[in-house]
Amino acid sequence: PIGRFQRAVRWCQRRPVIAALLGLVILVTALGFAGVTWQWLEAETARTDAEANFGEAAEARKEAQANFERALDAVDRMLARVGEDRLADVPQMEQVRREVLLDALKLCEDFRKQKNADPIVQAETARVLRLVGDINRKLGGHAESQEAYQQSIALLEQLAGESPSPPKYRAALATAYHNLGLLYAQTGRPKEAEQLYRKALQVQEALSTEMPQDRALRQDVAESYHNLTTVLEETNRLPEAEQTC
């Protein structure tokens, strides 16, 4: 009988392009996590140094902040990579995705342990919570995902409610609204999903008025309208769906 290894070799020979893509995803993901871990350690080292030397605290904190943000950016990119539809037909890809997501979840949970009342750190915590929600949603952990999204929203609503509120806080809040809406739509709760999509759009459209040249923001608005339209169509509210389009 042909063993698993031989079947895998034959499959790779029949589909060399997909096999190469899968290998590349695994390699890039592994390197990505190594980079994330390194950035996080750099951030922690910088913060420790700041405590030891008050005179260099401001510069060290700035460097730590940049490292931390780069680490979260890396997690965001990895989540997008493992969610690509073109990899769906690759054998064993679901297991690879799950392992990557679990690694990302552990990393985010480690970030989440950092306690600080500083608004910047609170914003980072809210972003980590949103990532935890995204990862659990992809893994099927719906209750954990909802809890993380709601905690992220609570933090961001507080930050966005302060005056003046940086646009990035409001944009992050809109993303959290939208992604919780995705969770509700996926779990058969269309009314709640609709409410969250509308909340996201309210924030996004206000930001679009302030920053009409922001291309990423326009894409976010389009995505929220698309998902809102889908919910309206699925609940047989076609006239409203047509008006939304």
Short mmCIF file of N, CA and C in Angstrom, two decimals, residues 71-206:
data_model
loop_
_atom_site.label_atom_id
_atom_site.label_comp_id
_atom_site.label_asym_id
_atom_site.label_seq_id
_atom_site.Cartn_x
_atom_site.Cartn_y
_atom_site.Cartn_z
N ALA A 71 4.74 44.47 15.34
CA ALA A 71 4.39 43.09 15.68
C ALA A 71 2.91 42.83 15.39
N LEU A 72 2.04 43.77 15.77
CA LEU A 72 0.61 43.59 15.52
C LEU A 72 0.31 43.65 14.02
N ASP A 73 1.04 44.50 13.29
CA ASP A 73 0.88 44.54 11.84
C ASP A 73 1.21 43.18 11.24
N ALA A 74 2.24 42.53 11.76
CA ALA A 74 2.63 41.21 11.26
C ALA A 74 1.53 40.19 11.52
N VAL A 75 0.89 40.25 12.69
CA VAL A 75 -0.21 39.34 12.97
C VAL A 75 -1.36 39.59 12.01
N ASP A 76 -1.68 40.85 11.75
CA ASP A 76 -2.73 41.19 10.79
C ASP A 76 -2.44 40.59 9.42
N ARG A 77 -1.20 40.74 8.97
CA ARG A 77 -0.83 40.22 7.64
C ARG A 77 -0.94 38.70 7.60
N MET A 78 -0.53 38.05 8.69
CA MET A 78 -0.61 36.59 8.73
C MET A 78 -2.05 36.11 8.70
N LEU A 79 -2.94 36.84 9.39
CA LEU A 79 -4.34 36.47 9.37
C LEU A 79 -4.90 36.58 7.95
N ALA A 80 -4.52 37.63 7.24
CA ALA A 80 -4.98 37.79 5.87
C ALA A 80 -4.43 36.67 4.99
N ARG A 81 -3.17 36.30 5.21
CA ARG A 81 -2.53 35.27 4.38
C ARG A 81 -3.20 33.91 4.54
N VAL A 82 -3.46 33.51 5.77
CA VAL A 82 -4.04 32.18 5.98
C VAL A 82 -5.52 32.15 5.61
N GLY A 83 -6.12 33.31 5.38
CA GLY A 83 -7.52 33.33 5.00
C GLY A 83 -7.75 33.40 3.51
N GLU A 84 -6.71 33.33 2.71
CA GLU A 84 -6.85 33.47 1.26
C GLU A 84 -7.64 32.29 0.68
N ASP A 85 -8.66 32.61 -0.13
CA ASP A 85 -9.51 31.59 -0.74
C ASP A 85 -8.74 30.68 -1.69
N ARG A 86 -7.69 31.19 -2.32
CA ARG A 86 -6.98 30.38 -3.33
C ARG A 86 -6.25 29.20 -2.70
N LEU A 87 -6.12 29.18 -1.37
CA LEU A 87 -5.46 28.06 -0.71
C LEU A 87 -6.46 27.03 -0.19
N ALA A 88 -7.75 27.27 -0.42
CA ALA A 88 -8.77 26.41 0.18
C ALA A 88 -8.70 24.97 -0.30
N ASP A 89 -8.27 24.73 -1.57
CA ASP A 89 -8.29 23.38 -2.10
C ASP A 89 -6.97 22.64 -1.89
N VAL A 90 -6.05 23.22 -1.14
CA VAL A 90 -4.78 22.57 -0.88
C VAL A 90 -4.95 21.56 0.24
N PRO A 91 -4.60 20.27 0.02
CA PRO A 91 -4.74 19.26 1.07
C PRO A 91 -3.99 19.66 2.34
N GLN A 92 -4.59 19.39 3.47
CA GLN A 92 -4.03 19.67 4.79
C GLN A 92 -3.94 21.16 5.09
N MET A 93 -4.47 22.01 4.20
CA MET A 93 -4.33 23.45 4.43
C MET A 93 -5.10 23.89 5.67
N GLU A 94 -6.26 23.28 5.93
CA GLU A 94 -7.03 23.67 7.10
C GLU A 94 -6.24 23.44 8.38
N GLN A 95 -5.49 22.32 8.44
CA GLN A 95 -4.68 22.05 9.62
C GLN A 95 -3.57 23.08 9.75
N VAL A 96 -2.96 23.44 8.61
CA VAL A 96 -1.91 24.46 8.63
C VAL A 96 -2.48 25.78 9.12
N ARG A 97 -3.65 26.16 8.58
CA ARG A 97 -4.28 27.40 9.00
C ARG A 97 -4.55 27.40 10.50
N ARG A 98 -5.10 26.28 10.98
CA ARG A 98 -5.44 26.21 12.40
C ARG A 98 -4.22 26.38 13.28
N GLU A 99 -3.11 25.73 12.88
CA GLU A 99 -1.88 25.83 13.67
C GLU A 99 -1.36 27.26 13.67
N VAL A 100 -1.42 27.91 12.52
CA VAL A 100 -0.96 29.30 12.42
C VAL A 100 -1.83 30.20 13.30
N LEU A 101 -3.15 30.00 13.22
CA LEU A 101 -4.07 30.83 13.99
C LEU A 101 -3.89 30.61 15.49
N LEU A 102 -3.66 29.37 15.89
CA LEU A 102 -3.44 29.10 17.31
C LEU A 102 -2.15 29.76 17.81
N ASP A 103 -1.12 29.76 16.97
CA ASP A 103 0.13 30.44 17.33
C ASP A 103 -0.11 31.95 17.47
N ALA A 104 -0.87 32.50 16.52
CA ALA A 104 -1.17 33.93 16.57
C ALA A 104 -2.00 34.27 17.80
N LEU A 105 -2.93 33.38 18.14
CA LEU A 105 -3.77 33.60 19.31
C LEU A 105 -2.93 33.63 20.58
N LYS A 106 -1.99 32.71 20.70
CA LYS A 106 -1.12 32.67 21.88
C LYS A 106 -0.31 33.96 21.98
N LEU A 107 0.20 34.42 20.85
CA LEU A 107 0.98 35.65 20.84
C LEU A 107 0.13 36.83 21.30
N CYS A 108 -1.10 36.91 20.80
CA CYS A 108 -1.98 38.01 21.17
C CYS A 108 -2.35 37.95 22.65
N GLU A 109 -2.56 36.74 23.14
CA GLU A 109 -2.88 36.61 24.56
C GLU A 109 -1.71 37.08 25.42
N ASP A 110 -0.48 36.83 24.97
CA ASP A 110 0.69 37.31 25.69
C ASP A 110 0.73 38.85 25.69
N PHE A 111 0.44 39.45 24.54
CA PHE A 111 0.40 40.91 24.46
C PHE A 111 -0.65 41.46 25.41
N ARG A 112 -1.75 40.74 25.50
CA ARG A 112 -2.91 41.21 26.25
C ARG A 112 -2.62 41.34 27.75
N LYS A 113 -1.61 40.67 28.24
CA LYS A 113 -1.28 40.69 29.66
C LYS A 113 -0.69 42.04 30.10
N GLN A 114 -0.28 42.85 29.12
CA GLN A 114 0.31 44.14 29.46
C GLN A 114 -0.77 45.08 29.97
N LYS A 115 -0.65 45.55 31.20
CA LYS A 115 -1.66 46.42 31.82
C LYS A 115 -1.13 47.85 31.90
N ASN A 116 -1.90 48.79 31.37
CA ASN A 116 -1.47 50.16 31.41
C ASN A 116 -2.66 51.05 31.09
N ALA A 117 -2.81 52.17 31.81
CA ALA A 117 -3.94 53.06 31.61
C ALA A 117 -3.66 54.11 30.53
N ASP A 118 -2.45 54.13 30.00
CA ASP A 118 -2.10 55.09 28.96
C ASP A 118 -3.00 54.88 27.74
N PRO A 119 -3.56 55.96 27.15
CA PRO A 119 -4.45 55.80 26.00
C PRO A 119 -3.82 55.04 24.84
N ILE A 120 -2.54 55.24 24.60
CA ILE A 120 -1.88 54.53 23.51
C ILE A 120 -1.86 53.03 23.77
N VAL A 121 -1.53 52.66 25.01
CA VAL A 121 -1.51 51.24 25.37
C VAL A 121 -2.93 50.67 25.35
N GLN A 122 -3.90 51.48 25.78
CA GLN A 122 -5.29 51.03 25.73
C GLN A 122 -5.72 50.76 24.29
N ALA A 123 -5.28 51.62 23.38
CA ALA A 123 -5.61 51.41 21.96
C ALA A 123 -4.95 50.13 21.44
N GLU A 124 -3.71 49.88 21.86
CA GLU A 124 -3.03 48.65 21.46
C GLU A 124 -3.77 47.43 22.02
N THR A 125 -4.20 47.54 23.28
CA THR A 125 -4.95 46.44 23.90
C THR A 125 -6.24 46.17 23.15
N ALA A 126 -6.92 47.24 22.74
CA ALA A 126 -8.16 47.07 21.97
C ALA A 126 -7.88 46.39 20.63
N ARG A 127 -6.76 46.74 20.02
CA ARG A 127 -6.42 46.11 18.75
C ARG A 127 -6.12 44.63 18.94
N VAL A 128 -5.40 44.30 20.02
CA VAL A 128 -5.11 42.90 20.32
C VAL A 128 -6.40 42.13 20.56
N LEU A 129 -7.33 42.73 21.31
CA LEU A 129 -8.61 42.08 21.56
C LEU A 129 -9.36 41.84 20.25
N ARG A 130 -9.30 42.81 19.35
CA ARG A 130 -9.95 42.62 18.05
C ARG A 130 -9.31 41.47 17.28
N LEU A 131 -7.97 41.37 17.36
CA LEU A 131 -7.28 40.26 16.70
C LEU A 131 -7.67 38.92 17.33
N VAL A 132 -7.79 38.91 18.65
CA VAL A 132 -8.23 37.69 19.34
C VAL A 132 -9.63 37.30 18.84
N GLY A 133 -10.49 38.31 18.67
CA GLY A 133 -11.82 38.04 18.13
C GLY A 133 -11.75 37.48 16.72
N ASP A 134 -10.90 38.07 15.89
CA ASP A 134 -10.76 37.60 14.50
C ASP A 134 -10.28 36.15 14.46
N ILE A 135 -9.28 35.85 15.28
CA ILE A 135 -8.69 34.51 15.26
C ILE A 135 -9.70 33.47 15.75
N ASN A 136 -10.37 33.77 16.86
CA ASN A 136 -11.36 32.82 17.37
C ASN A 136 -12.52 32.65 16.40
N ARG A 137 -12.88 33.71 15.70
CA ARG A 137 -13.96 33.58 14.69
C ARG A 137 -13.54 32.62 13.59
N LYS A 138 -12.30 32.71 13.16
CA LYS A 138 -11.80 31.81 12.12
C LYS A 138 -11.67 30.37 12.63
N LEU A 139 -11.42 30.23 13.93
CA LEU A 139 -11.26 28.89 14.51
C LEU A 139 -12.58 28.28 14.94
N GLY A 140 -13.66 29.07 14.89
CA GLY A 140 -14.95 28.55 15.32
C GLY A 140 -15.24 28.76 16.79
N GLY A 141 -14.40 29.51 17.48
CA GLY A 141 -14.65 29.82 18.89
C GLY A 141 -15.53 31.04 19.01
N HIS A 142 -16.83 30.88 18.76
CA HIS A 142 -17.74 32.01 18.63
C HIS A 142 -17.93 32.77 19.94
N ALA A 143 -18.06 32.06 21.05
CA ALA A 143 -18.26 32.75 22.33
C ALA A 143 -17.03 33.57 22.70
N GLU A 144 -15.84 32.96 22.53
CA GLU A 144 -14.59 33.68 22.82
C GLU A 144 -14.41 34.87 21.89
N SER A 145 -14.80 34.69 20.64
CA SER A 145 -14.69 35.78 19.67
C SER A 145 -15.60 36.94 20.05
N GLN A 146 -16.85 36.65 20.40
CA GLN A 146 -17.78 37.71 20.77
C GLN A 146 -17.28 38.47 22.00
N GLU A 147 -16.80 37.74 22.98
CA GLU A 147 -16.30 38.40 24.20
C GLU A 147 -15.13 39.34 23.89
N ALA A 148 -14.21 38.88 23.06
CA ALA A 148 -13.04 39.70 22.72
C ALA A 148 -13.46 40.94 21.94
N TYR A 149 -14.35 40.77 20.97
CA TYR A 149 -14.83 41.92 20.20
C TYR A 149 -15.51 42.94 21.11
N GLN A 150 -16.35 42.47 22.01
CA GLN A 150 -17.09 43.38 22.88
C GLN A 150 -16.15 44.14 23.82
N GLN A 151 -15.11 43.47 24.30
CA GLN A 151 -14.13 44.15 25.14
C GLN A 151 -13.35 45.19 24.33
N SER A 152 -13.03 44.85 23.10
CA SER A 152 -12.33 45.80 22.22
C SER A 152 -13.20 47.02 21.97
N ILE A 153 -14.47 46.79 21.68
CA ILE A 153 -15.39 47.89 21.42
C ILE A 153 -15.55 48.79 22.64
N ALA A 154 -15.63 48.20 23.82
CA ALA A 154 -15.79 48.99 25.05
C ALA A 154 -14.60 49.93 25.24
N LEU A 155 -13.39 49.43 25.03
CA LEU A 155 -12.20 50.27 25.14
C LEU A 155 -12.20 51.37 24.09
N LEU A 156 -12.51 51.00 22.85
CA LEU A 156 -12.43 51.96 21.75
C LEU A 156 -13.54 53.01 21.83
N GLU A 157 -14.71 52.63 22.32
CA GLU A 157 -15.77 53.63 22.49
C GLU A 157 -15.36 54.67 23.51
N GLN A 158 -14.66 54.23 24.54
CA GLN A 158 -14.17 55.19 25.54
C GLN A 158 -13.12 56.11 24.93
N LEU A 159 -12.18 55.53 24.18
CA LEU A 159 -11.13 56.34 23.55
C LEU A 159 -11.71 57.27 22.50
N ALA A 160 -12.64 56.75 21.69
CA ALA A 160 -13.23 57.57 20.62
C ALA A 160 -14.13 58.65 21.17
N GLY A 161 -14.64 58.46 22.39
CA GLY A 161 -15.54 59.45 22.99
C GLY A 161 -14.81 60.63 23.59
N GLU A 162 -13.49 60.50 23.76
CA GLU A 162 -12.71 61.60 24.30
C GLU A 162 -12.50 62.67 23.23
N SER A 163 -12.32 63.89 23.65
CA SER A 163 -12.15 65.00 22.72
C SER A 163 -10.81 65.70 22.97
N PRO A 164 -10.02 65.89 21.92
CA PRO A 164 -10.24 65.42 20.55
C PRO A 164 -9.90 63.94 20.42
N SER A 165 -10.58 63.26 19.53
CA SER A 165 -10.37 61.83 19.33
C SER A 165 -9.59 61.61 18.04
N PRO A 166 -8.41 60.99 18.11
CA PRO A 166 -7.65 60.71 16.89
C PRO A 166 -8.46 59.86 15.92
N PRO A 167 -8.40 60.14 14.63
CA PRO A 167 -9.16 59.35 13.65
C PRO A 167 -8.86 57.85 13.72
N LYS A 168 -7.62 57.49 14.07
CA LYS A 168 -7.28 56.06 14.08
C LYS A 168 -8.06 55.31 15.14
N TYR A 169 -8.43 55.97 16.24
CA TYR A 169 -9.23 55.31 17.26
C TYR A 169 -10.64 55.04 16.73
N ARG A 170 -11.18 56.03 16.03
CA ARG A 170 -12.53 55.85 15.47
C ARG A 170 -12.53 54.81 14.35
N ALA A 171 -11.47 54.81 13.55
CA ALA A 171 -11.36 53.80 12.48
C ALA A 171 -11.27 52.40 13.07
N ALA A 172 -10.52 52.26 14.16
CA ALA A 172 -10.40 50.97 14.83
C ALA A 172 -11.74 50.54 15.41
N LEU A 173 -12.50 51.49 15.93
CA LEU A 173 -13.82 51.19 16.48
C LEU A 173 -14.74 50.68 15.36
N ALA A 174 -14.70 51.33 14.21
CA ALA A 174 -15.53 50.89 13.08
C ALA A 174 -15.16 49.47 12.65
N THR A 175 -13.87 49.17 12.64
CA THR A 175 -13.43 47.81 12.29
C THR A 175 -13.95 46.79 13.28
N ALA A 176 -13.90 47.12 14.56
CA ALA A 176 -14.40 46.20 15.59
C ALA A 176 -15.91 45.99 15.44
N TYR A 177 -16.65 47.08 15.19
CA TYR A 177 -18.09 46.95 14.93
C TYR A 177 -18.33 45.99 13.75
N HIS A 178 -17.62 46.25 12.66
CA HIS A 178 -17.80 45.48 11.43
C HIS A 178 -17.50 44.00 11.65
N ASN A 179 -16.40 43.71 12.33
CA ASN A 179 -16.00 42.31 12.50
C ASN A 179 -16.91 41.56 13.46
N LEU A 180 -17.44 42.25 14.46
CA LEU A 180 -18.44 41.62 15.31
C LEU A 180 -19.71 41.35 14.49
N GLY A 181 -20.01 42.26 13.57
CA GLY A 181 -21.13 42.03 12.65
C GLY A 181 -20.92 40.78 11.81
N LEU A 182 -19.69 40.57 11.35
CA LEU A 182 -19.37 39.36 10.60
C LEU A 182 -19.65 38.11 11.44
N LEU A 183 -19.26 38.15 12.70
CA LEU A 183 -19.49 37.01 13.59
C LEU A 183 -20.99 36.74 13.73
N TYR A 184 -21.76 37.80 13.95
CA TYR A 184 -23.20 37.62 14.11
C TYR A 184 -23.83 37.08 12.82
N ALA A 185 -23.37 37.56 11.68
CA ALA A 185 -23.90 37.06 10.41
C ALA A 185 -23.57 35.59 10.22
N GLN A 186 -22.38 35.19 10.61
CA GLN A 186 -21.96 33.80 10.45
C GLN A 186 -22.68 32.86 11.40
N THR A 187 -23.19 33.38 12.50
CA THR A 187 -23.82 32.53 13.50
C THR A 187 -25.34 32.70 13.53
N GLY A 188 -25.90 33.18 12.41
CA GLY A 188 -27.36 33.24 12.28
C GLY A 188 -28.03 34.31 13.10
N ARG A 189 -27.40 35.46 13.22
CA ARG A 189 -27.99 36.57 13.99
C ARG A 189 -28.00 37.82 13.10
N PRO A 190 -28.82 37.80 12.04
CA PRO A 190 -28.79 38.88 11.05
C PRO A 190 -29.17 40.25 11.59
N LYS A 191 -30.12 40.31 12.54
CA LYS A 191 -30.53 41.61 13.08
C LYS A 191 -29.37 42.29 13.80
N GLU A 192 -28.68 41.52 14.63
CA GLU A 192 -27.52 42.07 15.33
C GLU A 192 -26.42 42.45 14.36
N ALA A 193 -26.23 41.63 13.32
CA ALA A 193 -25.21 41.93 12.31
C ALA A 193 -25.54 43.24 11.60
N GLU A 194 -26.80 43.43 11.25
CA GLU A 194 -27.22 44.67 10.58
C GLU A 194 -26.92 45.89 11.45
N GLN A 195 -27.24 45.80 12.73
CA GLN A 195 -26.99 46.92 13.64
C GLN A 195 -25.51 47.27 13.69
N LEU A 196 -24.67 46.24 13.74
CA LEU A 196 -23.22 46.49 13.82
C LEU A 196 -22.69 47.07 12.52
N TYR A 197 -23.16 46.58 11.37
CA TYR A 197 -22.72 47.13 10.09
C TYR A 197 -23.11 48.60 9.97
N ARG A 198 -24.32 48.92 10.43
CA ARG A 198 -24.77 50.32 10.36
C ARG A 198 -23.94 51.21 11.30
N LYS A 199 -23.59 50.69 12.46
CA LYS A 199 -22.73 51.45 13.36
C LYS A 199 -21.37 51.70 12.72
N ALA A 200 -20.83 50.66 12.10
CA ALA A 200 -19.54 50.80 11.43
C ALA A 200 -19.61 51.85 10.33
N LEU A 201 -20.67 51.81 9.55
CA LEU A 201 -20.83 52.77 8.45
C LEU A 201 -20.98 54.20 8.97
N GLN A 202 -21.68 54.37 10.07
CA GLN A 202 -21.85 55.71 10.63
C GLN A 202 -20.49 56.33 10.96
N VAL A 203 -19.62 55.54 11.57
CA VAL A 203 -18.29 56.04 11.92
C VAL A 203 -17.44 56.22 10.66
N GLN A 204 -17.48 55.25 9.76
CA GLN A 204 -16.66 55.31 8.55
C GLN A 204 -17.03 56.47 7.64
N GLU A 205 -18.31 56.73 7.50
CA GLU A 205 -18.74 57.82 6.63
C GLU A 205 -18.36 59.18 7.23
N ALA A 206 -18.42 59.29 8.55
CA ALA A 206 -17.98 60.53 9.19
C ALA A 206 -16.48 60.74 8.95
#
